[in-house]
mmCIF file of C-alpha atoms in Angstrom:
data_model
loop_
_atom_site.group_PDB
_atom_site.id
_atom_site.type_symbol
_atom_site.label_atom_id
_atom_site.label_comp_id
_atom_site.label_asym_id
_atom_site.label_seq_id
_atom_site.Cartn_x
_atom_site.Cartn_y
_atom_site.Cartn_z
ATOM 1 C CA GLU A 736 -23.263 -65.299 27.667
ATOM 2 C CA THR A 737 -21.347 -63.068 24.434
ATOM 3 C CA GLY A 738 -20.563 -65.065 22.106
ATOM 4 C CA VAL A 739 -17.820 -62.798 20.866
ATOM 5 C CA THR A 740 -14.790 -63.767 22.436
ATOM 6 C CA GLN A 741 -11.656 -61.836 21.913
ATOM 7 C CA THR A 742 -7.497 -62.383 23.482
ATOM 8 C CA PRO A 743 -5.397 -61.591 25.128
ATOM 9 C CA ARG A 744 -7.647 -59.139 27.548
ATOM 10 C CA HIS A 745 -5.250 -57.109 28.900
ATOM 11 C CA LEU A 746 -1.691 -56.112 27.321
ATOM 12 C CA VAL A 747 0.904 -53.660 28.266
ATOM 13 C CA MET A 748 3.315 -52.553 24.800
ATOM 14 C CA GLY A 749 6.511 -50.710 24.466
ATOM 15 C CA MET A 750 6.189 -47.567 21.528
ATOM 16 C CA THR A 751 8.044 -50.572 19.358
ATOM 17 C CA ASN A 752 6.680 -53.465 20.125
ATOM 18 C CA LYS A 753 4.768 -55.323 17.939
ATOM 19 C CA LYS A 754 1.718 -57.756 19.102
ATOM 20 C CA SER A 755 -1.723 -59.316 17.214
ATOM 21 C CA LEU A 756 -5.461 -58.494 19.408
ATOM 22 C CA LYS A 757 -8.216 -61.577 18.627
ATOM 23 C CA CYS A 758 -11.498 -61.375 18.006
ATOM 24 C CA GLU A 759 -13.446 -65.044 17.036
ATOM 25 C CA GLN A 760 -17.583 -64.626 17.268
ATOM 26 C CA HIS A 761 -19.583 -67.826 17.408
ATOM 27 C CA LEU A 762 -22.561 -66.390 16.215
ATOM 28 C CA GLY A 763 -22.126 -67.164 12.685
ATOM 29 C CA HIS A 764 -22.558 -63.573 12.214
ATOM 30 C CA ASN A 765 -21.653 -62.000 8.818
ATOM 31 C CA ALA A 766 -19.788 -57.821 9.558
ATOM 32 C CA MET A 767 -17.351 -57.920 12.389
ATOM 33 C CA TYR A 768 -16.337 -54.723 13.202
ATOM 34 C CA TRP A 769 -12.822 -53.220 15.266
ATOM 35 C CA TYR A 770 -13.905 -49.758 17.765
ATOM 36 C CA LYS A 771 -11.306 -47.808 20.406
ATOM 37 C CA GLN A 772 -12.979 -46.919 23.547
ATOM 38 C CA SER A 773 -10.951 -44.160 24.812
ATOM 39 C CA ALA A 774 -11.808 -42.622 29.184
ATOM 40 C CA LYS A 775 -14.475 -39.933 28.634
ATOM 41 C CA LYS A 776 -14.716 -40.726 24.790
ATOM 42 C CA PRO A 777 -17.725 -42.384 22.925
ATOM 43 C CA LEU A 778 -16.789 -45.827 21.461
ATOM 44 C CA GLU A 779 -15.300 -44.591 17.427
ATOM 45 C CA LEU A 780 -15.618 -47.328 14.525
ATOM 46 C CA MET A 781 -11.769 -47.865 13.166
ATOM 47 C CA PHE A 782 -12.536 -50.493 10.510
ATOM 48 C CA VAL A 783 -15.890 -52.911 9.233
ATOM 49 C CA TYR A 784 -15.519 -56.533 7.600
ATOM 50 C CA ASN A 785 -18.487 -58.206 5.514
ATOM 51 C CA PHE A 786 -18.167 -61.521 4.169
ATOM 52 C CA LYS A 787 -14.681 -60.431 4.858
ATOM 53 C CA GLU A 788 -13.992 -57.793 2.959
ATOM 54 C CA GLN A 789 -12.991 -54.131 4.017
ATOM 55 C CA THR A 790 -16.235 -51.696 3.940
ATOM 56 C CA GLU A 791 -14.694 -49.062 6.521
ATOM 57 C CA ASN A 792 -11.534 -47.717 7.678
ATOM 58 C CA ASN A 793 -12.490 -44.584 9.402
ATOM 59 C CA SER A 794 -8.921 -43.082 9.166
ATOM 60 C CA VAL A 795 -6.958 -45.250 11.188
ATOM 61 C CA PRO A 796 -3.723 -44.491 11.463
ATOM 62 C CA SER A 797 -1.089 -47.075 9.860
ATOM 63 C CA ARG A 798 0.057 -48.216 12.817
ATOM 64 C CA PHE A 799 -3.485 -50.653 13.244
ATOM 65 C CA SER A 800 -3.898 -52.815 10.888
ATOM 66 C CA PRO A 801 -6.790 -55.197 10.744
ATOM 67 C CA GLU A 802 -7.564 -59.178 9.152
ATOM 68 C CA CYS A 803 -10.129 -60.359 8.444
ATOM 69 C CA PRO A 804 -9.326 -63.940 7.388
ATOM 70 C CA ASN A 805 -13.195 -65.131 8.149
ATOM 71 C CA SER A 806 -15.911 -64.493 9.107
ATOM 72 C CA SER A 807 -15.134 -65.918 11.849
ATOM 73 C CA HIS A 808 -12.133 -64.092 12.970
ATOM 74 C CA LEU A 809 -11.008 -60.562 13.131
ATOM 75 C CA PHE A 810 -7.536 -59.600 13.586
ATOM 76 C CA LEU A 811 -6.060 -56.121 15.208
ATOM 77 C CA HIS A 812 -1.749 -56.114 14.433
ATOM 78 C CA LEU A 813 -0.220 -53.184 15.655
ATOM 79 C CA HIS A 814 3.511 -51.684 15.357
ATOM 80 C CA THR A 815 4.675 -48.669 16.945
ATOM 81 C CA LEU A 816 1.855 -47.310 19.216
ATOM 82 C CA GLN A 817 1.796 -44.430 20.896
ATOM 83 C CA PRO A 818 0.743 -43.534 24.775
ATOM 84 C CA GLU A 819 -2.451 -42.131 23.298
ATOM 85 C CA ASP A 820 -3.246 -45.203 21.412
ATOM 86 C CA SER A 821 -4.062 -46.152 25.265
ATOM 87 C CA ALA A 822 -7.527 -47.835 25.738
ATOM 88 C CA LEU A 823 -9.804 -50.537 25.607
ATOM 89 C CA TYR A 824 -10.789 -51.907 21.976
ATOM 90 C CA LEU A 825 -13.768 -53.682 21.545
ATOM 91 C CA CYS A 826 -14.913 -56.143 18.850
ATOM 92 C CA ALA A 827 -18.476 -56.624 18.334
ATOM 93 C CA SER A 828 -19.745 -58.684 15.300
ATOM 94 C CA SER A 829 -23.514 -58.582 13.752
ATOM 95 C CA GLN A 830 -25.551 -60.311 11.452
ATOM 96 C CA ASP A 831 -26.210 -57.733 8.699
ATOM 97 C CA SER A 832 -27.930 -57.426 5.639
ATOM 98 C CA LYS A 833 -28.968 -54.892 2.466
ATOM 99 C CA ALA A 834 -31.944 -55.138 4.168
ATOM 100 C CA GLY A 835 -31.791 -53.753 7.313
ATOM 101 C CA ALA A 836 -29.135 -53.001 10.453
ATOM 102 C CA TYR A 837 -29.253 -55.427 12.557
ATOM 103 C CA GLU A 838 -27.641 -55.343 16.747
ATOM 104 C CA GLN A 839 -23.911 -55.246 17.052
ATOM 105 C CA TYR A 840 -22.829 -57.669 20.096
ATOM 106 C CA PHE A 841 -19.451 -56.914 21.504
ATOM 107 C CA GLY A 842 -16.770 -58.678 22.770
ATOM 108 C CA PRO A 843 -15.394 -57.651 26.776
ATOM 109 C CA GLY A 844 -12.301 -55.727 25.241
ATOM 110 C CA THR A 845 -8.627 -55.856 25.439
ATOM 111 C CA ARG A 846 -7.009 -53.325 27.632
ATOM 112 C CA LEU A 847 -3.671 -51.742 26.248
ATOM 113 C CA THR A 848 -1.263 -49.456 27.395
ATOM 114 C CA VAL A 849 1.110 -48.711 25.719
ATOM 115 C CA THR A 850 4.171 -47.384 27.597
ATOM 116 C CA ARG W 1357 -22.609 -30.254 15.921
ATOM 117 C CA LYS W 1358 -21.679 -33.386 16.796
ATOM 118 C CA GLU W 1359 -24.096 -36.097 15.024
ATOM 119 C CA VAL W 1360 -25.218 -38.209 17.959
ATOM 120 C CA GLU W 1361 -26.188 -36.715 20.711
ATOM 121 C CA GLN W 1362 -26.410 -37.476 24.446
ATOM 122 C CA ASP W 1363 -27.284 -35.301 28.127
ATOM 123 C CA PRO W 1364 -23.920 -36.648 29.702
ATOM 124 C CA GLY W 1365 -25.822 -37.104 33.052
ATOM 125 C CA PRO W 1366 -24.968 -37.706 36.012
ATOM 126 C CA PHE W 1367 -28.777 -38.794 36.672
ATOM 127 C CA ASN W 1368 -28.830 -39.723 40.294
ATOM 128 C CA VAL W 1369 -32.108 -40.877 41.164
ATOM 129 C CA PRO W 1370 -33.958 -43.328 44.471
ATOM 130 C CA GLU W 1371 -35.511 -46.759 43.018
ATOM 131 C CA GLY W 1372 -38.743 -46.870 42.268
ATOM 132 C CA ALA W 1373 -38.041 -43.373 40.131
ATOM 133 C CA THR W 1374 -38.444 -43.045 36.044
ATOM 134 C CA VAL W 1375 -36.083 -41.226 34.358
ATOM 135 C CA ALA W 1376 -35.775 -40.564 31.195
ATOM 136 C CA PHE W 1377 -33.236 -40.230 28.753
ATOM 137 C CA ASN W 1378 -32.932 -38.227 25.330
ATOM 138 C CA CYS W 1379 -30.501 -38.515 22.464
ATOM 139 C CA THR W 1380 -30.861 -35.908 19.437
ATOM 140 C CA TYR W 1381 -29.072 -37.127 16.055
ATOM 141 C CA SER W 1382 -27.873 -34.288 13.197
ATOM 142 C CA ASN W 1383 -28.561 -36.919 9.991
ATOM 143 C CA SER W 1384 -31.162 -36.615 8.769
ATOM 144 C CA ALA W 1385 -31.077 -39.921 6.586
ATOM 145 C CA SER W 1386 -30.132 -41.824 9.037
ATOM 146 C CA GLN W 1387 -32.170 -45.261 9.411
ATOM 147 C CA SER W 1388 -31.848 -47.562 12.224
ATOM 148 C CA PHE W 1389 -31.140 -46.354 16.035
ATOM 149 C CA PHE W 1390 -30.166 -48.108 19.320
ATOM 150 C CA TRP W 1391 -29.902 -48.258 22.967
ATOM 151 C CA TYR W 1392 -26.980 -49.969 24.313
ATOM 152 C CA ARG W 1393 -26.381 -50.069 28.239
ATOM 153 C CA GLN W 1394 -21.955 -50.356 29.057
ATOM 154 C CA ASP W 1395 -21.194 -50.703 32.754
ATOM 155 C CA CYS W 1396 -18.602 -49.877 34.354
ATOM 156 C CA ARG W 1397 -15.386 -51.581 33.080
ATOM 157 C CA LYS W 1398 -17.120 -53.995 30.418
ATOM 158 C CA GLU W 1399 -18.966 -54.836 26.888
ATOM 159 C CA PRO W 1400 -21.586 -52.196 25.824
ATOM 160 C CA LYS W 1401 -24.374 -55.220 25.230
ATOM 161 C CA LEU W 1402 -28.134 -54.445 23.449
ATOM 162 C CA LEU W 1403 -31.111 -52.781 25.392
ATOM 163 C CA MET W 1404 -32.939 -52.758 22.617
ATOM 164 C CA SER W 1405 -33.917 -51.668 18.605
ATOM 165 C CA VAL W 1406 -36.173 -48.899 18.699
ATOM 166 C CA TYR W 1407 -38.739 -48.881 16.530
ATOM 167 C CA SER W 1408 -40.521 -46.019 14.216
ATOM 168 C CA SER W 1409 -44.135 -47.694 15.411
ATOM 169 C CA GLY W 1410 -41.740 -47.263 19.445
ATOM 170 C CA ASN W 1411 -41.206 -50.546 21.684
ATOM 171 C CA GLU W 1412 -41.519 -51.678 25.488
ATOM 172 C CA ASP W 1413 -39.265 -53.940 27.077
ATOM 173 C CA GLY W 1414 -40.789 -54.596 30.600
ATOM 174 C CA ARG W 1415 -39.592 -51.927 32.767
ATOM 175 C CA PHE W 1416 -37.655 -49.881 29.512
ATOM 176 C CA THR W 1417 -40.332 -47.353 26.875
ATOM 177 C CA ALA W 1418 -37.976 -46.212 23.473
ATOM 178 C CA GLN W 1419 -39.656 -44.099 21.149
ATOM 179 C CA LEU W 1420 -38.200 -42.511 18.269
ATOM 180 C CA ASN W 1421 -39.525 -38.725 16.781
ATOM 181 C CA ARG W 1422 -37.234 -38.367 13.583
ATOM 182 C CA ALA W 1423 -39.650 -35.103 12.359
ATOM 183 C CA SER W 1424 -37.969 -34.216 15.456
ATOM 184 C CA GLN W 1425 -34.963 -36.873 15.193
ATOM 185 C CA TYR W 1426 -34.791 -37.450 18.647
ATOM 186 C CA ILE W 1427 -34.952 -41.575 20.128
ATOM 187 C CA SER W 1428 -35.570 -41.618 23.907
ATOM 188 C CA LEU W 1429 -35.696 -44.452 26.728
ATOM 189 C CA LEU W 1430 -38.100 -44.483 29.562
ATOM 190 C CA ILE W 1431 -36.900 -46.383 32.744
ATOM 191 C CA ARG W 1432 -40.310 -47.259 34.679
ATOM 192 C CA ASP W 1433 -39.333 -48.333 38.627
ATOM 193 C CA SER W 1434 -35.487 -48.176 38.387
ATOM 194 C CA LYS W 1435 -33.944 -50.910 39.892
ATOM 195 C CA LEU W 1436 -30.068 -50.883 42.329
ATOM 196 C CA SER W 1437 -29.055 -52.801 39.072
ATOM 197 C CA ASP W 1438 -29.946 -50.410 35.673
ATOM 198 C CA SER W 1439 -26.901 -48.291 36.782
ATOM 199 C CA ALA W 1440 -24.700 -47.414 34.128
ATOM 200 C CA THR W 1441 -24.642 -45.796 31.349
ATOM 201 C CA TYR W 1442 -26.445 -46.154 28.520
ATOM 202 C CA LEU W 1443 -25.605 -45.119 24.705
ATOM 203 C CA CYS W 1444 -28.154 -44.084 21.839
ATOM 204 C CA VAL W 1445 -26.802 -45.485 18.739
ATOM 205 C CA VAL W 1446 -27.488 -44.736 15.456
ATOM 206 C CA ASN W 1447 -26.770 -45.918 11.719
ATOM 207 C CA ARG W 1448 -26.667 -43.817 9.547
ATOM 208 C CA GLY W 1449 -27.499 -45.843 6.641
ATOM 209 C CA LYS W 1450 -29.509 -49.049 6.337
ATOM 210 C CA THR W 1451 -26.491 -51.684 6.667
ATOM 211 C CA SER W 1452 -24.069 -51.403 9.101
ATOM 212 C CA TYR W 1453 -20.832 -50.922 7.114
ATOM 213 C CA ASP W 1454 -22.965 -47.545 6.770
ATOM 214 C CA LYS W 1455 -22.121 -44.890 9.124
ATOM 215 C CA VAL W 1456 -22.422 -46.676 13.106
ATOM 216 C CA ILE W 1457 -22.169 -43.505 15.344
ATOM 217 C CA PHE W 1458 -22.624 -43.748 18.930
ATOM 218 C CA GLY W 1459 -23.952 -41.385 21.530
ATOM 219 C CA PRO W 1460 -21.254 -40.795 24.540
ATOM 220 C CA GLY W 1461 -23.337 -41.573 26.679
ATOM 221 C CA THR W 1462 -25.571 -41.112 29.471
ATOM 222 C CA SER W 1463 -24.709 -41.630 33.486
ATOM 223 C CA LEU W 1464 -27.222 -43.351 34.797
ATOM 224 C CA SER W 1465 -26.603 -44.381 39.064
ATOM 225 C CA VAL W 1466 -30.197 -45.780 40.828
ATOM 226 C CA ILE W 1467 -29.240 -45.181 44.571
ATOM 227 C CA PRO W 1468 -30.618 -47.168 47.750
#
């Protein structure tokens, strides 16, 4: 049973809409991540938050805006998306420390379709 | 050259077979390594971490060769339920907020 939940599971939106994806982790982890998985492509890391501070932004377009209000919640705000943004968006969390990297636990993902 | 490369497959093997996957990485500073599995239309799930000394978990054995910059996953006595995509994951640095790179995955189908 995954300790990372995501809502909604499916989302269809037009290019002019604004929507938000939500992720919540119940594992007491201190790092959270957003990934994009397009068909037949590897997972792409989008954003990393560690102790609520954004530590990585992999040149993601500004139409994607992350928010991390606390260590358990992560949002991805979407606006004026393009059809090529249609993908599976996965949230993950891990218990990170400077001693080493630990495995990430993924949520079930939000399957996004932009029309 | 991609930072993490895997043979995409698909690997089609009969039940009971032994199958091995390799993954190569280009950054010699990479510190941590993992194998994940991803079922169709599901999220990735950790299969096992890969340690320098090699490690085994039941039918699964992972090996790391730092000199040649590759990791491997061996599955013995394949089951139908092993059918999935296997993802090699490399952490460029010590912490997860250093670059995390997922390989493209290797597809495995175990056939009755």
